[in-house]
Coordinates of C-alpha atoms in Angstrom, one line a residue:
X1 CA 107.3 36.8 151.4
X2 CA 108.8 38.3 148.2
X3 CA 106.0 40.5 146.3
X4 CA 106.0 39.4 142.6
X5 CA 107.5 42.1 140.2
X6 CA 105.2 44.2 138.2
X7 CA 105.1 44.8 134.7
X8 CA 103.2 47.8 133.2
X9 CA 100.7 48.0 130.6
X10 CA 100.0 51.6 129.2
X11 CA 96.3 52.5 127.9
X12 CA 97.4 55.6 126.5
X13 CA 101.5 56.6 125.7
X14 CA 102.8 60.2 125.7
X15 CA 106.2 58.8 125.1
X16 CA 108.1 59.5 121.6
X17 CA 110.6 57.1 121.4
X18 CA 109.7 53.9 119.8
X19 CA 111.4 50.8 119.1
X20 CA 112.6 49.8 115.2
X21 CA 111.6 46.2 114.2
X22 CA 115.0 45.7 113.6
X23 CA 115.3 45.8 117.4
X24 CA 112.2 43.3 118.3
X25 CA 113.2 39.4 118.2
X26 CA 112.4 37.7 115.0
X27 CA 109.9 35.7 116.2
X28 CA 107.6 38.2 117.0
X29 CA 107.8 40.4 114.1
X30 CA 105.2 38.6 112.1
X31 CA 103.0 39.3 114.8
X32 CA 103.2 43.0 114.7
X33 CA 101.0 45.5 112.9
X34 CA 103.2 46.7 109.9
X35 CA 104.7 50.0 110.0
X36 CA 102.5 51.1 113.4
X37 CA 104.7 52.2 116.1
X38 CA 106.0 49.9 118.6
X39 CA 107.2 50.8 122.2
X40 CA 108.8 47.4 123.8
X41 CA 109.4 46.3 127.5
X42 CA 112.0 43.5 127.7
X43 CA 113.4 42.1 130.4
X44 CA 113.7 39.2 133.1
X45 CA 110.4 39.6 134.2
X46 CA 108.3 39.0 130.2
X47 CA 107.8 40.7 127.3
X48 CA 105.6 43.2 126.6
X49 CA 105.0 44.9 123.0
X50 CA 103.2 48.0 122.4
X51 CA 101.8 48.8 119.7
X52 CA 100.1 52.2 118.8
X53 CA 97.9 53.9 116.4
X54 CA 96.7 58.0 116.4
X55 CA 93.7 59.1 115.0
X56 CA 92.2 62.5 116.0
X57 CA 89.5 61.2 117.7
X58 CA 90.3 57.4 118.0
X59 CA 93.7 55.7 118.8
X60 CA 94.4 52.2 118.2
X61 CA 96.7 50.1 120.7
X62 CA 97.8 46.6 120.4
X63 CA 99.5 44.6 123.2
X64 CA 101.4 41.4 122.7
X65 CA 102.4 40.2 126.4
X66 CA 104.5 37.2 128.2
X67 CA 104.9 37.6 131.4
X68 CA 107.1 35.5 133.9
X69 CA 105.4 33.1 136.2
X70 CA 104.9 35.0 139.3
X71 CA 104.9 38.6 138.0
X72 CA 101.9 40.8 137.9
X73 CA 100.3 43.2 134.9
X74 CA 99.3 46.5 136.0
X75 CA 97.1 47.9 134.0
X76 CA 97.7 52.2 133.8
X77 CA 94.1 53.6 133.1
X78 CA 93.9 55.9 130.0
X79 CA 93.1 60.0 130.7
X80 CA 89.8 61.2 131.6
X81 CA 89.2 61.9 128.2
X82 CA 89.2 58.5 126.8
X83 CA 87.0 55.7 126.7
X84 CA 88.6 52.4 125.9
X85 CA 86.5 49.6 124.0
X86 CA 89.0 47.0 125.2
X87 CA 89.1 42.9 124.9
X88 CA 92.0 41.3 126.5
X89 CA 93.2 37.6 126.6
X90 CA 93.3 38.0 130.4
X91 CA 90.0 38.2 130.7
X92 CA 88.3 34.5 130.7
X93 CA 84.8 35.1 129.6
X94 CA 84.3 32.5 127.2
X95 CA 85.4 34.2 123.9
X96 CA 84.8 31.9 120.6
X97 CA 88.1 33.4 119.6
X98 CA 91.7 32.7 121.2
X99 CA 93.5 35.8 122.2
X100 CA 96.6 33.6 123.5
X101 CA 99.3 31.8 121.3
X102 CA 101.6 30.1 121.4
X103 CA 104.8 31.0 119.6
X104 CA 107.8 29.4 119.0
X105 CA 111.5 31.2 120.0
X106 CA 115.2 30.3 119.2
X107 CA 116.9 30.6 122.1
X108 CA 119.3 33.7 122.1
X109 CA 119.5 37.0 124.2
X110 CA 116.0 39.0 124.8
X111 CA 118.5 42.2 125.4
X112 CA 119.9 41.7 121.8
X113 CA 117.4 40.4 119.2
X114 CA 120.2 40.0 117.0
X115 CA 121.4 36.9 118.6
X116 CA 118.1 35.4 117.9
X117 CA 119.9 32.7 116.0
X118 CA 120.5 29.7 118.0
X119 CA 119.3 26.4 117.5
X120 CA 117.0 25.5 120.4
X121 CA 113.8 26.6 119.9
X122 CA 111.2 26.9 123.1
X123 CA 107.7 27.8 123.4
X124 CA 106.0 30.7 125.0
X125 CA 102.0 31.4 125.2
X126 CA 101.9 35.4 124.6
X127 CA 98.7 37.3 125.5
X128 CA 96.9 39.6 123.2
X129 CA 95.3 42.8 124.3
X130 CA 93.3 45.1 122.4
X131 CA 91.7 48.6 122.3
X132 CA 90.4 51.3 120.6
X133 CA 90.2 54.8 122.5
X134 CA 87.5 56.9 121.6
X135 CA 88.7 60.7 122.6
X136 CA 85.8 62.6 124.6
X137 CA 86.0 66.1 122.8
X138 CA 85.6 64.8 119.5
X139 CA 82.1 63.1 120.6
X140 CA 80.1 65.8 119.2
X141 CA 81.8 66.0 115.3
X142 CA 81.9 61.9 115.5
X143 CA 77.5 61.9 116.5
X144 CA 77.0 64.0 113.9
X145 CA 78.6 61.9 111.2
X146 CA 77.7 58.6 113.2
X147 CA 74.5 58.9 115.3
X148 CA 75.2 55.8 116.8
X149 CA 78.3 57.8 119.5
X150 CA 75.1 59.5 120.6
X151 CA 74.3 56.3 122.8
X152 CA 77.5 57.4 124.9
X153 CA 75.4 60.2 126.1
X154 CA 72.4 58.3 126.9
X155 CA 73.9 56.2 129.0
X156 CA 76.6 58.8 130.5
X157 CA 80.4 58.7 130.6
X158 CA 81.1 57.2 133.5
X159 CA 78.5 53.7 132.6
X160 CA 80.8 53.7 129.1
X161 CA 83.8 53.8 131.2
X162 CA 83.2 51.6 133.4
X163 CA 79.7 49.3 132.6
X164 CA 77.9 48.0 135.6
X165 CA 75.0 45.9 134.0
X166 CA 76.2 43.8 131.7
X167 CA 78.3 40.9 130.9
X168 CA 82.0 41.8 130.1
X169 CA 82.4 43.1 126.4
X170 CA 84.5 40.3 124.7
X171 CA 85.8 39.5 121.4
X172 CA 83.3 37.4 119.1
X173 CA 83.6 37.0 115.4
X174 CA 82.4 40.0 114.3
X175 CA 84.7 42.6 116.0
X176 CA 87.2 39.7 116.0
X177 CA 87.4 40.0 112.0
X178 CA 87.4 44.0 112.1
X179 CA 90.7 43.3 114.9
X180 CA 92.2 41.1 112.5
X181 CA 91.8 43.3 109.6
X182 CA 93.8 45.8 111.7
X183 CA 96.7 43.4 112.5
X184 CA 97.6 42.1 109.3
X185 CA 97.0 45.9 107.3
X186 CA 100.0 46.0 105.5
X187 CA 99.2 49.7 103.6
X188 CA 101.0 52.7 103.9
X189 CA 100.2 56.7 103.9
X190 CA 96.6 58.1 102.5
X191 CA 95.0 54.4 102.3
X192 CA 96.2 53.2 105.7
X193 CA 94.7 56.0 107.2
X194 CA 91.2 56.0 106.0
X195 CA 91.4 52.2 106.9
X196 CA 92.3 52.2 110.1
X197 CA 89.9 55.0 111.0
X198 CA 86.8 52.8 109.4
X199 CA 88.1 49.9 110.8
X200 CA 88.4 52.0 114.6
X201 CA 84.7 53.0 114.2
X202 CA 83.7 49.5 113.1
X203 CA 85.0 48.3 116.3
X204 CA 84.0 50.6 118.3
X205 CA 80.7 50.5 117.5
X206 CA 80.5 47.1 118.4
X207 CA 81.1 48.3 122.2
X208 CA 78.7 50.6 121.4
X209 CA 75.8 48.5 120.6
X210 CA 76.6 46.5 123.8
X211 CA 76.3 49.8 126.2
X212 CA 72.6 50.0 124.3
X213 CA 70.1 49.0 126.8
X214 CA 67.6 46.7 125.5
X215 CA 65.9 43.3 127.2
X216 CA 67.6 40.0 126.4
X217 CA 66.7 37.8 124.4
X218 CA 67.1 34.0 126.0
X219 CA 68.4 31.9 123.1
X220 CA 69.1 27.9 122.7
X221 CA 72.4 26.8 122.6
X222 CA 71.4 25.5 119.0
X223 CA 70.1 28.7 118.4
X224 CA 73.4 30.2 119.2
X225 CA 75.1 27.9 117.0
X226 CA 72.9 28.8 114.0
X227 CA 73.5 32.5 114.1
X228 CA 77.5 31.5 114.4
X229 CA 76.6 29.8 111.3
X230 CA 75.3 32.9 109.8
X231 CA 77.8 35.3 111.2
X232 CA 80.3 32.8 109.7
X233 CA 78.5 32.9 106.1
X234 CA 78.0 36.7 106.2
X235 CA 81.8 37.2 106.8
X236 CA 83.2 34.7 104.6
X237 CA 80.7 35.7 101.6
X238 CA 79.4 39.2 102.2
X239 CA 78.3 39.9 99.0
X240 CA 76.4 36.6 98.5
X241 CA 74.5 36.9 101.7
X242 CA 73.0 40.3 100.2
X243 CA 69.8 40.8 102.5
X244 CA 68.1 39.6 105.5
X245 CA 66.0 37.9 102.7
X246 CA 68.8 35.9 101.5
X247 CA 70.0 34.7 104.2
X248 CA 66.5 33.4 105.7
X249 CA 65.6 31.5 102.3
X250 CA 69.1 30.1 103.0
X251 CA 69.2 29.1 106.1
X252 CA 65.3 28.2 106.5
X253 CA 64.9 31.0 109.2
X254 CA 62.3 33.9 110.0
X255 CA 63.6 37.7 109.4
X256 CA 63.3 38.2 113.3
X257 CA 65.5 35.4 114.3
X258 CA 67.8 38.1 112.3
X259 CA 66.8 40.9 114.6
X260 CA 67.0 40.9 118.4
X261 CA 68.9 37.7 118.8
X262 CA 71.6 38.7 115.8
X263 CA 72.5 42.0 117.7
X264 CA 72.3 40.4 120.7
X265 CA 75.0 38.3 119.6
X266 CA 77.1 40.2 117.6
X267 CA 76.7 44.4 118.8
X268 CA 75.3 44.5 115.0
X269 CA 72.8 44.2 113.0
X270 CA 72.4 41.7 110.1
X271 CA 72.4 44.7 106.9
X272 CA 75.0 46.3 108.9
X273 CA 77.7 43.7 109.1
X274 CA 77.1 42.6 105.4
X275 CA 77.8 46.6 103.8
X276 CA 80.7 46.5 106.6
X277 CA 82.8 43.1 105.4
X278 CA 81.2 43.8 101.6
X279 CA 82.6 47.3 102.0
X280 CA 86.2 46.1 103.6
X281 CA 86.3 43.7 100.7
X282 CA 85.7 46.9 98.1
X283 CA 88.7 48.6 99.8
X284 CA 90.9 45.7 99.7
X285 CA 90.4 44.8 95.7
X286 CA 90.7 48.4 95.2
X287 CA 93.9 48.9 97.1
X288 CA 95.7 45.8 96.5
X289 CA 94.5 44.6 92.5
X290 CA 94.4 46.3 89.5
X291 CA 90.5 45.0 88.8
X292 CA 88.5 47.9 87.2
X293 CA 85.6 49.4 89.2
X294 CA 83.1 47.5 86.8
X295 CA 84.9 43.9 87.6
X296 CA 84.9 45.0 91.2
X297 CA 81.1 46.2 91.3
X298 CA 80.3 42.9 89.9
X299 CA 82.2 41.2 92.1
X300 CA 80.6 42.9 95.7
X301 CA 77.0 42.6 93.5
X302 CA 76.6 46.0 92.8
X303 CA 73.9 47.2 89.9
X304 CA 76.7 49.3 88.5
X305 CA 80.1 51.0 88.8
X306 CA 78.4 54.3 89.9
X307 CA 76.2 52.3 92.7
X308 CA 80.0 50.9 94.1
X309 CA 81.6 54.4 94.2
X310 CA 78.4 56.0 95.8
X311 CA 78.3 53.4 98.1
X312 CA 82.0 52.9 99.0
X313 CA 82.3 56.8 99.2
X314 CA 79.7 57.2 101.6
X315 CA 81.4 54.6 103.3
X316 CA 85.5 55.7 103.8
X317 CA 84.5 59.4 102.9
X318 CA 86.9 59.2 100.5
X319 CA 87.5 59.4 96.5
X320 CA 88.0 56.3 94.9
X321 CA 90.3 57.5 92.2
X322 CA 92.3 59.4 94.9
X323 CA 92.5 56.0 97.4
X324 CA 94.2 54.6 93.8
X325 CA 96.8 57.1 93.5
X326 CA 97.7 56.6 97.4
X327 CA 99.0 53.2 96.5

């Protein structure tokens, strides 16, 4: 019997030549991280699109992948000096959120994108992959700035590698909304830079959290539901949410409901993700409008312009009026 082809999936690329958008079929373009670098496999055996990021001591990659029925993935492990936080559509764990589409194609030649023009149009369910690389000799710089990579040592290397006691780590809303920040970035230069490294270290911190070894807490579906709910509300209105008081006088519940079972959860805490989505939103008003730093301070509920800046700077480690001038 015929083995099935394989098809490769690269953690890490040392490769330099990268594929133009002009070169990727239509369809797919709008699913692609503006201006990152893409490395493309096309042939009769699926589709797979590589998308790459480089940080000094994290690396983004992004994976958009159809393969043909029959034909296996193999996944090529990154370097011994990198520790992936990875989610992957393959991997059926009961995500909240979809990291499969399906997307619609005009049916032309996958050698030459250009003849994406004809009229019938088919359907193909692509699988996403995601992760972000954390690279081992810049452990000790990134503890110092963010005490929270010190849990890597704690529980060793090879358990962040490779966890043994735990469910798998998978996409929930939280890291899900720090992804999707990272998909649809559409800033160039200075300003995409600091972004994408926050947004790397929100994510990753997410796996980190998870690695942490502390009891469960056994919680109600209903209970679950409820701290969706407030995930939810948190994301979509950071800077109303404000505090763990807020959000119990809203939602009628005790400030350790908010504890334990939200990290659980989530691979946060409750303050934590509210200056995270309230600081994203700073960065994107500052980058993308024209609002002054009083309108925005207001905005985010701030006390003042000064507490914003502090705040934001502490944040990005960057300077406000120079993040302006990069755009």
């Amino acid at each position: 019997m015929k083995q099935p082809e394989n098809k490769y999936l690269l953690i890490d690329r040392n490769d330099r030549v990268y594929t133009t958008y002009e070169c990727i079929p239509s369809y797919l373009q709008s699913q692609l991280i503006p201006y990152a670098k893409c490395y493309t496999d096309i042939d009769d055996n699926g589709i797979i699109i590589d998308q790459q990021l480089q940080m000094d001591e994290l690396s983004i990659y992004y994976h958009l992948i159809h393969l043909k029925e029959g034909v296996e993935l193999t996944t090529v492990p990154p370097s011994k000096y990198l520790l992936p936080a990875t989610v992957s559509g393959f991997a059926d764990n009961n995500t909240p959120v979809s990291m499969k589409m399906r997307l619609s194609k005009k049916a032309g030649d996958a050698f030459n994108p250009a003849s994406d023009d004809g009229t019938m149009v088919t359907e193909r369910e692509f699988i996403m992959n995601f992760h972000v690389n954390l690279n081992i000799h810049h452990l000790t710089a990134l503890k110092e700035e963010f005490p929270l990579f010190g849990i890597i040592n704690k529980v060793g290397v090879k358990e962040a590698l490779n966890p043994s006691n735990r469910l798998p780590f998978r996409l929930n809303e939280v890291n899900y909304q720090v992804m999707n920040r990272i998909l649809n970035c559409k800033l160039i230069g200075k300003a995409a830079d600091l972004f994408f490294r926050r947004s790397a270290i929100d994510f990753y911190s997410t796996y980190l959290r998870y690695l942490a070894p502390i009891a469960p807490v056994m919680l109600k579906e209903s209970h679950q539901q409820q701290l969706r709910e407030i995930a939810h509300y948190i994301i979509q209105h950071p800077a109303e949410a404000g505090s763990v008081e807020n959000l119990c006088s809203k939602f009628g519940v005790v400030p350790e409901f908010l504890g334990r079972p939200f990290e659980q959860e989530y691979h946060i805490p409750v303050n934590a993700l509210i200056q995270q989505e309230n600081m994203a939103l700073a960065f994107k008003m500052i980058t993308e409008t024209n609002h002054t730093l009083t309108y925005i301070s207001t905005f985010t509920k701030h006390n003042s312009w000064e507490e914003l800046t502090e705040e934001f700077e502490q944040y990005y480690k960057c300077n406000i009026a120079d993040l302006r001038k990069a755009q």
